[in-house]
mmCIF file of C-alpha atoms and ligand atoms in Angstrom:
data_model
loop_
_atom_site.group_PDB
_atom_site.id
_atom_site.type_symbol
_atom_site.label_atom_id
_atom_site.label_comp_id
_atom_site.label_asym_id
_atom_site.label_seq_id
_atom_site.Cartn_x
_atom_site.Cartn_y
_atom_site.Cartn_z
ATOM 1 C CA UNK A 1 15.912 -11.275 79.128
ATOM 2 C CA UNK A 2 16.414 -8.068 81.054
ATOM 3 C CA UNK A 3 18.717 -5.382 79.861
ATOM 4 C CA UNK A 4 19.781 -4.452 83.365
ATOM 5 C CA UNK A 5 23.473 -4.269 84.137
ATOM 6 C CA UNK A 6 25.259 -4.191 87.485
ATOM 7 C CA UNK A 7 25.080 -0.910 89.321
ATOM 8 C CA UNK A 8 28.583 0.220 88.735
ATOM 9 C CA UNK A 9 30.417 2.536 86.494
ATOM 10 C CA UNK A 10 30.358 1.016 83.092
ATOM 11 C CA UNK A 11 32.947 2.123 80.620
ATOM 12 C CA UNK A 12 31.823 1.904 77.058
ATOM 13 C CA UNK A 13 34.654 0.127 75.376
ATOM 14 C CA UNK A 14 35.305 1.662 72.004
ATOM 15 C CA UNK A 15 36.259 -1.726 70.684
ATOM 16 C CA UNK A 16 32.860 -3.110 71.623
ATOM 17 C CA UNK A 17 31.156 -0.400 69.633
ATOM 18 C CA UNK A 18 30.798 -0.973 65.973
ATOM 19 C CA UNK A 19 30.977 -4.730 66.066
ATOM 20 C CA UNK A 20 27.690 -5.143 64.323
ATOM 21 C CA UNK A 21 27.151 -2.482 61.790
ATOM 22 C CA UNK A 22 30.387 -0.771 61.206
ATOM 23 C CA UNK A 23 29.278 1.912 63.605
ATOM 24 C CA UNK A 24 31.393 4.859 62.737
ATOM 25 C CA UNK A 25 34.631 6.236 63.983
ATOM 26 C CA UNK A 26 32.809 9.053 65.729
ATOM 27 C CA UNK A 27 31.239 6.651 68.154
ATOM 28 C CA UNK A 28 34.320 4.485 68.477
ATOM 29 C CA UNK A 29 36.300 7.559 69.399
ATOM 30 C CA UNK A 30 34.092 8.025 72.450
ATOM 31 C CA UNK A 31 35.685 5.155 74.262
ATOM 32 C CA UNK A 32 35.559 6.553 77.762
ATOM 33 C CA UNK A 33 31.948 7.569 78.183
ATOM 34 C CA UNK A 34 30.859 6.889 81.744
ATOM 35 C CA UNK A 35 27.484 5.287 82.353
ATOM 36 C CA UNK A 36 26.417 5.655 85.936
ATOM 37 C CA UNK A 37 23.025 3.953 86.164
ATOM 38 C CA UNK A 38 22.042 0.312 86.061
ATOM 39 C CA UNK A 39 20.131 0.138 82.782
ATOM 40 C CA UNK A 40 21.806 -0.719 79.505
ATOM 41 C CA UNK A 41 21.047 2.230 77.246
ATOM 42 C CA UNK A 42 19.314 1.447 73.967
ATOM 43 C CA UNK A 43 17.736 3.316 71.081
ATOM 44 C CA UNK A 44 15.149 1.721 68.801
ATOM 45 C CA UNK A 45 13.560 3.137 65.695
ATOM 46 C CA UNK A 46 11.888 2.351 62.431
ATOM 47 C CA UNK A 47 14.060 1.057 59.556
ATOM 48 C CA UNK A 48 14.975 4.508 58.236
ATOM 49 C CA UNK A 49 16.701 5.270 61.544
ATOM 50 C CA UNK A 50 19.377 2.859 60.317
ATOM 51 C CA UNK A 51 19.509 3.592 56.606
ATOM 52 C CA UNK A 52 19.439 7.412 56.374
ATOM 53 C CA UNK A 53 22.554 9.479 57.103
ATOM 54 C CA UNK A 54 21.960 12.710 55.158
ATOM 55 C CA UNK A 55 25.492 12.496 53.793
ATOM 56 C CA UNK A 56 27.010 12.251 57.277
ATOM 57 C CA UNK A 57 28.738 9.422 59.091
ATOM 58 C CA UNK A 58 26.142 8.418 61.647
ATOM 59 C CA UNK A 59 22.589 7.252 61.261
ATOM 60 C CA UNK A 60 19.748 8.293 63.557
ATOM 61 C CA UNK A 61 20.051 5.524 66.163
ATOM 62 C CA UNK A 62 23.845 5.829 66.351
ATOM 63 C CA UNK A 63 23.615 9.594 66.799
ATOM 64 C CA UNK A 64 20.981 9.290 69.514
ATOM 65 C CA UNK A 65 22.843 6.487 71.287
ATOM 66 C CA UNK A 66 26.111 8.375 71.219
ATOM 67 C CA UNK A 67 24.514 11.475 72.714
ATOM 68 C CA UNK A 68 22.606 9.482 75.330
ATOM 69 C CA UNK A 69 25.748 7.711 76.503
ATOM 70 C CA UNK A 70 27.572 11.026 76.618
ATOM 71 C CA UNK A 71 24.993 12.141 79.153
ATOM 72 C CA UNK A 72 22.803 14.364 76.963
ATOM 73 C CA UNK A 73 19.112 14.625 77.717
ATOM 74 C CA UNK A 74 17.470 11.561 76.129
ATOM 75 C CA UNK A 75 14.856 13.516 74.197
ATOM 76 C CA UNK A 76 17.428 15.972 72.844
ATOM 77 C CA UNK A 77 19.496 12.996 71.725
ATOM 78 C CA UNK A 78 16.564 11.296 69.977
ATOM 79 C CA UNK A 79 15.534 14.500 68.234
ATOM 80 C CA UNK A 80 19.113 15.050 67.024
ATOM 81 C CA UNK A 81 18.817 11.546 65.578
ATOM 82 C CA UNK A 82 15.528 12.035 63.748
ATOM 83 C CA UNK A 83 16.707 15.449 62.484
ATOM 84 C CA UNK A 84 19.110 13.501 60.251
ATOM 85 C CA UNK A 85 16.173 11.701 58.646
ATOM 86 C CA UNK A 86 14.017 14.838 58.479
ATOM 87 C CA UNK A 87 16.765 16.736 56.659
ATOM 88 C CA UNK A 88 17.735 13.882 54.339
ATOM 89 C CA UNK A 89 16.050 14.512 50.959
ATOM 90 C CA UNK A 90 16.384 10.795 50.212
ATOM 91 C CA UNK A 91 13.801 9.870 52.847
ATOM 92 C CA UNK A 92 10.579 10.654 51.059
ATOM 93 C CA UNK A 93 8.402 9.980 54.090
ATOM 94 C CA UNK A 94 9.776 12.398 56.660
ATOM 95 C CA UNK A 95 10.587 16.122 56.789
ATOM 96 C CA UNK A 96 12.259 17.842 53.804
ATOM 97 C CA UNK A 97 11.428 15.952 50.610
ATOM 98 C CA UNK A 98 8.569 14.089 52.313
ATOM 99 C CA UNK A 99 5.606 13.163 50.121
ATOM 100 C CA UNK A 100 3.334 16.180 49.658
ATOM 101 C CA UNK A 101 -0.450 16.158 50.127
ATOM 102 C CA UNK A 102 -2.980 15.916 47.293
ATOM 103 C CA UNK A 103 -2.393 19.592 46.432
ATOM 104 C CA UNK A 104 1.383 19.131 46.209
ATOM 105 C CA UNK A 105 2.133 20.781 49.559
ATOM 106 C CA UNK A 106 4.320 19.046 52.136
ATOM 107 C CA UNK A 107 2.504 19.071 55.491
ATOM 108 C CA UNK A 108 4.440 17.546 58.377
ATOM 109 C CA UNK A 109 3.362 15.962 61.674
ATOM 110 C CA UNK A 110 5.424 15.246 64.757
ATOM 111 C CA UNK A 111 5.209 14.779 68.485
ATOM 112 C CA UNK A 112 7.610 14.084 71.311
ATOM 113 C CA UNK A 113 7.344 13.026 74.920
ATOM 114 C CA UNK A 114 9.757 13.413 77.806
ATOM 115 C CA UNK A 115 9.313 10.577 80.280
ATOM 116 C CA UNK A 116 11.009 11.982 83.390
ATOM 117 C CA UNK A 117 9.622 15.499 82.919
ATOM 118 C CA UNK A 118 6.137 14.220 82.046
ATOM 119 C CA UNK A 119 5.976 16.745 79.225
ATOM 120 C CA UNK A 120 4.766 16.446 75.654
ATOM 121 C CA UNK A 121 4.320 18.523 72.517
ATOM 122 C CA UNK A 122 3.200 18.065 68.944
ATOM 123 C CA UNK A 123 2.520 19.760 65.632
ATOM 124 C CA UNK A 124 0.178 18.728 62.832
ATOM 125 C CA UNK A 125 -0.055 19.770 59.184
ATOM 126 C CA UNK A 126 2.930 22.074 59.617
ATOM 127 C CA UNK A 127 4.191 23.635 56.391
ATOM 128 C CA UNK A 128 7.610 25.142 55.650
ATOM 129 C CA UNK A 129 9.736 23.781 58.502
ATOM 130 C CA UNK A 130 12.146 20.960 57.692
ATOM 131 C CA UNK A 131 12.423 19.686 61.260
ATOM 132 C CA UNK A 132 8.924 19.434 62.756
ATOM 133 C CA UNK A 133 10.288 17.403 65.681
ATOM 134 C CA UNK A 134 12.087 20.525 66.934
ATOM 135 C CA UNK A 135 8.872 22.536 66.648
ATOM 136 C CA UNK A 136 7.058 19.781 68.599
ATOM 137 C CA UNK A 137 9.705 20.164 71.288
ATOM 138 C CA UNK A 138 9.224 23.940 71.274
ATOM 139 C CA UNK A 139 5.466 23.391 71.768
ATOM 140 C CA UNK A 140 6.353 21.168 74.725
ATOM 141 C CA UNK A 141 8.763 23.636 76.272
ATOM 142 C CA UNK A 142 7.332 27.021 75.413
ATOM 143 C CA UNK A 143 3.542 26.683 75.489
ATOM 144 C CA UNK A 144 0.832 25.417 77.782
ATOM 145 C CA UNK A 145 -0.426 23.170 74.952
ATOM 146 C CA UNK A 146 0.257 19.725 73.600
ATOM 147 C CA UNK A 147 -0.719 20.082 69.943
ATOM 148 C CA UNK A 148 -0.714 23.006 67.500
ATOM 149 C CA UNK A 149 -1.669 22.584 63.861
ATOM 150 C CA UNK A 150 -1.714 24.270 60.456
ATOM 151 C CA UNK A 151 -1.076 27.967 60.069
ATOM 152 C CA UNK A 152 -1.018 28.415 63.844
ATOM 153 C CA UNK A 153 1.812 25.914 64.107
ATOM 154 C CA UNK A 154 3.729 27.698 61.359
ATOM 155 C CA UNK A 155 3.236 31.114 62.993
ATOM 156 C CA UNK A 156 4.397 29.656 66.284
ATOM 157 C CA UNK A 157 7.470 28.154 64.615
ATOM 158 C CA UNK A 158 8.290 31.475 62.972
ATOM 159 C CA UNK A 159 7.956 33.284 66.290
ATOM 160 C CA UNK A 160 10.300 30.745 67.841
ATOM 161 C CA UNK A 161 12.921 31.553 65.206
ATOM 162 C CA UNK A 162 12.479 28.595 62.856
ATOM 163 C CA UNK A 163 13.176 29.282 59.193
ATOM 164 C CA UNK A 164 10.022 28.991 57.091
ATOM 165 C CA UNK A 165 10.810 27.524 53.678
ATOM 166 C CA UNK A 166 8.623 28.332 50.673
ATOM 167 C CA UNK A 167 8.415 24.685 49.704
ATOM 168 C CA UNK A 168 9.622 21.452 51.277
ATOM 169 C CA UNK A 169 9.319 19.477 48.038
ATOM 170 C CA UNK A 170 12.440 18.188 46.366
ATOM 171 C CA UNK A 171 12.523 17.822 42.598
ATOM 172 C CA UNK A 172 11.867 14.111 43.071
ATOM 173 C CA UNK A 173 8.919 14.486 45.460
ATOM 174 C CA UNK A 174 7.327 17.086 43.155
ATOM 175 C CA UNK A 175 7.824 14.806 40.131
ATOM 176 C CA UNK A 176 6.164 11.832 41.808
ATOM 177 C CA UNK A 177 3.287 13.966 43.060
ATOM 178 C CA UNK A 178 2.689 15.226 39.503
ATOM 179 C CA UNK A 179 2.744 11.664 38.253
ATOM 180 C CA UNK A 180 0.111 10.690 40.838
ATOM 181 C CA UNK A 181 -1.997 13.789 40.144
ATOM 182 C CA UNK A 182 -2.107 13.137 36.409
ATOM 183 C CA UNK A 183 -3.377 9.629 37.024
ATOM 184 C CA UNK A 184 -6.265 10.655 39.243
ATOM 185 C CA UNK A 185 -7.323 13.983 37.850
ATOM 186 C CA UNK A 186 -6.878 13.953 34.101
ATOM 187 C CA UNK A 187 -9.835 16.276 33.572
ATOM 188 C CA UNK A 188 -9.560 18.181 36.835
ATOM 189 C CA UNK A 189 -12.767 16.558 37.960
ATOM 190 C CA UNK A 190 -13.811 13.376 39.744
ATOM 191 C CA UNK A 191 -16.518 13.020 42.366
ATOM 192 C CA UNK A 192 -14.952 12.916 45.871
ATOM 193 C CA UNK A 193 -15.650 9.205 46.439
ATOM 194 C CA UNK A 194 -14.232 8.132 43.100
ATOM 195 C CA UNK A 195 -11.400 10.529 43.610
ATOM 196 C CA UNK A 196 -10.313 8.950 46.868
ATOM 197 C CA UNK A 197 -10.497 5.414 45.425
ATOM 198 C CA UNK A 198 -8.692 6.643 42.320
ATOM 199 C CA UNK A 199 -6.045 8.254 44.542
ATOM 200 C CA UNK A 200 -5.404 5.027 46.420
ATOM 201 C CA UNK A 201 -5.416 2.925 43.242
ATOM 202 C CA UNK A 202 -3.056 5.313 41.480
ATOM 203 C CA UNK A 203 -0.660 5.052 44.411
ATOM 204 C CA UNK A 204 -0.843 1.235 44.334
ATOM 205 C CA UNK A 205 -0.133 1.281 40.585
ATOM 206 C CA UNK A 206 2.893 3.493 41.164
ATOM 207 C CA UNK A 207 4.199 1.102 43.820
ATOM 208 C CA UNK A 208 3.695 -1.838 41.436
ATOM 209 C CA UNK A 209 5.493 0.012 38.672
ATOM 210 C CA UNK A 210 8.420 0.510 41.050
ATOM 211 C CA UNK A 211 8.158 4.313 40.938
ATOM 212 C CA UNK A 212 7.961 4.606 44.722
ATOM 213 C CA UNK A 213 8.696 2.016 47.389
ATOM 214 C CA UNK A 214 5.701 0.713 49.326
ATOM 215 C CA UNK A 215 6.992 2.092 52.614
ATOM 216 C CA UNK A 216 6.949 5.611 51.245
ATOM 217 C CA UNK A 217 3.216 5.586 50.612
ATOM 218 C CA UNK A 218 2.964 5.509 54.335
ATOM 219 C CA UNK A 219 6.343 6.139 56.036
ATOM 220 C CA UNK A 220 7.533 7.849 59.182
ATOM 221 C CA UNK A 221 10.264 7.657 61.750
ATOM 222 C CA UNK A 222 9.575 6.818 65.345
ATOM 223 C CA UNK A 223 12.619 6.737 67.639
ATOM 224 C CA UNK A 224 12.645 5.867 71.349
ATOM 225 C CA UNK A 225 15.503 5.653 73.812
ATOM 226 C CA UNK A 226 16.508 5.026 77.386
ATOM 227 C CA UNK A 227 19.682 6.016 79.206
ATOM 228 C CA UNK A 228 21.446 4.195 81.993
ATOM 229 C CA UNK A 229 19.389 6.029 84.617
ATOM 230 C CA UNK A 230 16.191 4.736 83.054
ATOM 231 C CA UNK A 231 15.176 8.087 81.521
ATOM 232 C CA UNK A 232 12.810 7.203 78.694
ATOM 233 C CA UNK A 233 11.814 9.496 75.834
ATOM 234 C CA UNK A 234 10.399 9.226 72.325
ATOM 235 C CA UNK A 235 9.781 11.180 69.139
ATOM 236 C CA UNK A 236 7.805 10.528 65.958
ATOM 237 C CA UNK A 237 8.023 12.613 62.792
ATOM 238 C CA UNK A 238 6.504 12.207 59.336
ATOM 239 C CA UNK A 239 5.162 13.739 56.175
ATOM 240 C CA UNK A 240 2.240 11.331 56.657
ATOM 241 C CA UNK A 241 0.327 9.402 54.057
ATOM 242 C CA UNK A 242 1.571 10.245 50.567
ATOM 243 C CA UNK A 243 -0.713 12.662 48.655
ATOM 244 C CA UNK A 244 -3.125 12.842 51.577
ATOM 245 C CA UNK A 245 -6.192 15.048 51.740
ATOM 246 C CA UNK A 246 -4.945 18.550 52.696
ATOM 247 C CA UNK A 247 -5.225 18.950 56.447
ATOM 248 C CA UNK A 248 -5.318 15.199 57.066
ATOM 249 C CA UNK A 249 -3.449 14.310 60.224
ATOM 250 C CA UNK A 250 -2.695 10.667 60.960
ATOM 251 C CA UNK A 251 -1.479 9.039 64.135
ATOM 252 C CA UNK A 252 2.062 10.445 64.172
ATOM 253 C CA UNK A 253 1.572 13.726 66.077
ATOM 254 C CA UNK A 254 -1.192 12.419 68.310
ATOM 255 C CA UNK A 255 -0.091 11.574 71.842
ATOM 256 C CA UNK A 256 -1.190 8.034 72.608
ATOM 257 C CA UNK A 257 -1.350 7.091 68.917
ATOM 258 C CA UNK A 258 1.911 7.763 67.033
ATOM 259 C CA UNK A 259 3.806 7.929 70.312
ATOM 260 C CA UNK A 260 3.296 7.439 74.003
ATOM 261 C CA UNK A 261 5.847 7.615 76.773
ATOM 262 C CA UNK A 262 5.229 7.039 80.436
ATOM 263 C CA UNK A 263 8.549 7.702 82.134
ATOM 264 C CA UNK A 264 7.758 5.121 84.804
ATOM 265 C CA UNK A 265 6.803 2.281 82.470
ATOM 266 C CA UNK A 266 7.842 2.532 78.834
ATOM 267 C CA UNK A 267 7.802 4.126 75.412
ATOM 268 C CA UNK A 268 6.050 3.045 72.225
ATOM 269 C CA UNK A 269 5.627 4.571 68.793
ATOM 270 C CA UNK A 270 4.379 3.517 65.408
ATOM 271 C CA UNK A 271 4.625 3.576 61.654
ATOM 272 C CA UNK A 272 2.073 2.326 59.148
ATOM 273 C CA UNK A 273 -1.600 3.028 58.522
ATOM 274 C CA UNK A 274 -2.219 5.930 60.875
ATOM 275 C CA UNK A 275 -6.003 5.756 60.889
ATOM 276 C CA UNK A 276 -5.941 2.182 62.234
ATOM 277 C CA UNK A 277 -3.629 3.127 65.051
ATOM 278 C CA UNK A 278 -5.381 6.406 65.812
ATOM 279 C CA UNK A 279 -8.716 4.633 66.238
ATOM 280 C CA UNK A 280 -7.403 2.528 69.130
ATOM 281 C CA UNK A 281 -4.726 4.896 70.520
ATOM 282 C CA UNK A 282 -2.466 1.893 70.368
ATOM 283 C CA UNK A 283 0.818 3.375 71.574
ATOM 284 C CA UNK A 284 -1.021 4.247 74.770
ATOM 285 C CA UNK A 285 -2.391 0.711 74.878
ATOM 286 C CA UNK A 286 1.128 -0.714 74.500
ATOM 287 C CA UNK A 287 2.446 1.390 77.376
ATOM 288 C CA UNK A 288 -0.522 0.423 79.551
ATOM 289 C CA UNK A 289 0.362 -3.213 78.878
ATOM 290 C CA UNK A 290 3.953 -2.483 79.929
ATOM 291 C CA UNK A 291 2.551 -0.941 83.101
ATOM 292 C CA UNK A 292 0.785 -4.246 83.756
ATOM 293 C CA UNK A 293 4.147 -5.990 83.530
ATOM 294 C CA UNK A 294 4.014 -7.351 79.981
ATOM 295 C CA UNK A 295 7.182 -7.813 77.941
ATOM 296 C CA UNK A 296 7.462 -5.241 75.096
ATOM 297 C CA UNK A 297 6.843 -7.927 72.491
ATOM 298 C CA UNK A 298 3.626 -9.106 74.175
ATOM 299 C CA UNK A 299 2.496 -5.536 74.760
ATOM 300 C CA UNK A 300 2.959 -4.878 71.050
ATOM 301 C CA UNK A 301 0.966 -7.983 70.155
ATOM 302 C CA UNK A 302 -1.962 -6.731 72.255
ATOM 303 C CA UNK A 303 -2.028 -3.542 70.200
ATOM 304 C CA UNK A 304 -1.807 -5.377 66.869
ATOM 305 C CA UNK A 305 -4.638 -7.697 67.924
ATOM 306 C CA UNK A 306 -6.741 -4.681 68.894
ATOM 307 C CA UNK A 307 -6.168 -3.151 65.460
ATOM 308 C CA UNK A 308 -7.111 -6.441 63.808
ATOM 309 C CA UNK A 309 -10.315 -6.668 65.895
ATOM 310 C CA UNK A 310 -11.274 -3.097 65.036
ATOM 311 C CA UNK A 311 -10.763 -3.594 61.312
ATOM 312 C CA UNK A 312 -14.141 -4.745 60.032
ATOM 313 C CA UNK A 313 -14.882 -2.462 57.086
ATOM 314 C CA UNK A 314 -14.706 -4.482 53.879
ATOM 315 C CA UNK A 315 -12.595 -1.880 52.093
ATOM 316 C CA UNK A 316 -9.895 -2.451 54.718
ATOM 317 C CA UNK A 317 -9.890 -6.259 54.521
ATOM 318 C CA UNK A 318 -7.943 -8.570 52.234
ATOM 319 C CA UNK A 319 -9.124 -11.874 50.763
ATOM 320 C CA UNK A 320 -8.282 -13.644 54.025
ATOM 321 C CA UNK A 321 -10.584 -11.232 55.891
ATOM 322 C CA UNK A 322 -7.582 -9.675 57.597
ATOM 323 C CA UNK A 323 -6.361 -6.055 57.570
ATOM 324 C CA UNK A 324 -5.055 -5.059 54.144
ATOM 325 C CA UNK A 325 -2.394 -2.780 55.635
ATOM 326 C CA UNK A 326 0.606 -2.967 57.920
ATOM 327 C CA UNK A 327 1.252 -1.229 61.235
ATOM 328 C CA UNK A 328 4.523 -1.438 63.204
ATOM 329 C CA UNK A 329 5.328 -0.569 66.827
ATOM 330 C CA UNK A 330 8.771 0.142 68.354
ATOM 331 C CA UNK A 331 8.841 -0.375 72.096
ATOM 332 C CA UNK A 332 11.178 -0.009 75.106
ATOM 333 C CA UNK A 333 10.212 -0.720 78.698
ATOM 334 C CA UNK A 334 11.540 0.730 81.903
ATOM 335 C CA UNK A 335 14.094 -2.090 82.247
ATOM 336 C CA UNK A 336 15.518 -1.344 78.819
ATOM 337 C CA UNK A 337 13.921 -4.408 77.207
ATOM 338 C CA UNK A 338 12.760 -3.681 73.676
ATOM 339 C CA UNK A 339 10.834 -5.067 70.717
ATOM 340 C CA UNK A 340 9.727 -4.216 67.202
ATOM 341 C CA UNK A 341 6.439 -5.749 66.112
ATOM 342 C CA UNK A 342 4.380 -5.654 62.925
ATOM 343 C CA UNK A 343 1.052 -6.907 61.666
ATOM 344 C CA UNK A 344 2.626 -9.075 58.928
ATOM 345 C CA UNK A 345 5.740 -11.185 58.415
ATOM 346 C CA UNK A 346 5.951 -10.551 54.736
ATOM 347 C CA UNK A 347 6.410 -6.894 54.072
ATOM 348 C CA UNK A 348 8.855 -4.482 52.523
ATOM 349 C CA UNK A 349 12.346 -4.447 54.068
ATOM 350 C CA UNK A 350 11.372 -1.222 55.751
ATOM 351 C CA UNK A 351 8.433 -2.820 57.552
ATOM 352 C CA UNK A 352 9.937 -6.172 58.413
ATOM 353 C CA UNK A 353 13.011 -4.759 60.131
ATOM 354 C CA UNK A 354 13.634 -2.156 62.766
ATOM 355 C CA UNK A 355 16.765 -0.364 63.913
ATOM 356 C CA UNK A 356 18.477 -0.671 67.270
ATOM 357 C CA UNK A 357 21.641 0.801 68.732
ATOM 358 C CA UNK A 358 23.311 -0.582 71.862
ATOM 359 C CA UNK A 359 26.881 -0.585 73.126
ATOM 360 C CA UNK A 360 27.548 -3.156 70.388
ATOM 361 C CA UNK A 361 26.647 -0.746 67.625
ATOM 362 C CA UNK A 362 23.609 -0.372 65.403
ATOM 363 C CA UNK A 363 21.878 -3.023 63.359
ATOM 364 C CA UNK A 364 18.621 -3.963 61.716
ATOM 365 C CA UNK A 365 16.578 -6.615 63.509
ATOM 366 C CA UNK A 366 13.553 -8.501 62.122
ATOM 367 C CA UNK A 367 10.257 -7.432 63.659
ATOM 368 C CA UNK A 368 8.002 -9.937 65.452
ATOM 369 C CA UNK A 369 4.883 -10.341 63.325
ATOM 370 C CA UNK A 370 1.322 -11.019 64.511
ATOM 371 C CA UNK A 371 0.161 -12.601 61.252
ATOM 372 C CA UNK A 372 1.775 -14.712 58.575
ATOM 373 C CA UNK A 373 1.860 -13.699 54.924
ATOM 374 C CA UNK A 374 1.410 -10.160 53.743
ATOM 375 C CA UNK A 375 -1.260 -7.505 53.823
ATOM 376 C CA UNK A 376 -2.570 -8.193 50.311
HETATM 377 N N1 LIG B 401 1.547 6.585 60.382
HETATM 378 C C1 LIG B 401 1.816 7.597 59.413
HETATM 379 C C2 LIG B 401 0.545 8.296 59.061
HETATM 380 O O1 LIG B 401 -0.491 7.660 59.004
HETATM 381 C C3 LIG B 401 2.374 7.054 58.163
HETATM 382 C C4 LIG B 401 3.330 5.914 58.346
HETATM 383 O O2 LIG B 401 3.956 5.770 59.334
HETATM 384 O O3 LIG B 401 3.479 5.088 57.462
HETATM 385 O O4 LIG B 401 0.588 9.466 58.784
#
């Protein structure tokens, strides 16, 4: 089914908004927004784009959709959306209050791409800035580069006027990190190999004990959107793998991995095991499949199959000889068709649903899985 609408002025009826999710008054109030193009605008994101509001009225996808349909630049709208999640201390996988690395320091990754402008920017292992997506945008707009990391990224952010916080941990994220640290390093010594296995096992134990939800061991937000003129943009932002090796950067800030947007064909971004996605640059693969005319769902399946094919190391396989991790993709094509796909059917709520916002409001939609069962 295509998401195209007749080429005519399309008045967003306030009454149509909010049917699904109790989209808020703020959006309903905008009952006379004029859409001039022939694409039905849509915003898609990972689960947390629906659940997190940082104490406000709108979630990420509603905020982005509202701004897009008011005529704001699509990327600005998406970033305003993910800023809500980055600033929300309750989301322990993104921005402020994100899970720290193995040394207890929150290092954030983000990238963004502007389809029509063919511009991109990203930051990796950035410390002290709550909204890395805005720094990624500053890299895009104010430098000749696509990716800046570590101290350099922080210096750049400071020069661009961003506030540098001493610590992005919340009391809760610090407490859980300490809990993890005590499990793996009781004597302040373990050989590096044992230490990394111990780190992973300690995290799994903590998930089992219900101390942290599974989706926060990994955890990210990717958010993509299209306006009625077909302008496509995307942004991904994360604190990365919980208690990661300092300096570790996953797929999220890497163009082609955590996000890829080709303004002429589509946008795709990911959450889940970053290393698996990074290896195959799968968001790029998804968009290349869209370029070949595939539907977003089929394009996503190609990427999941590629990840499955590339996963041959025993330590990454479950008893069924299949990947022992999940990866999700969130996809929109140039016609405004969209899909959310995942490696497994059975997963946490966060992995088996994705968020969308259309003129009918926002809702969670089940992802299309490649494989049955779960990752274990
Ligand atoms: N992909 C992110 C990373 O590997 C984590 C996640 O989305 O779950 O850093």
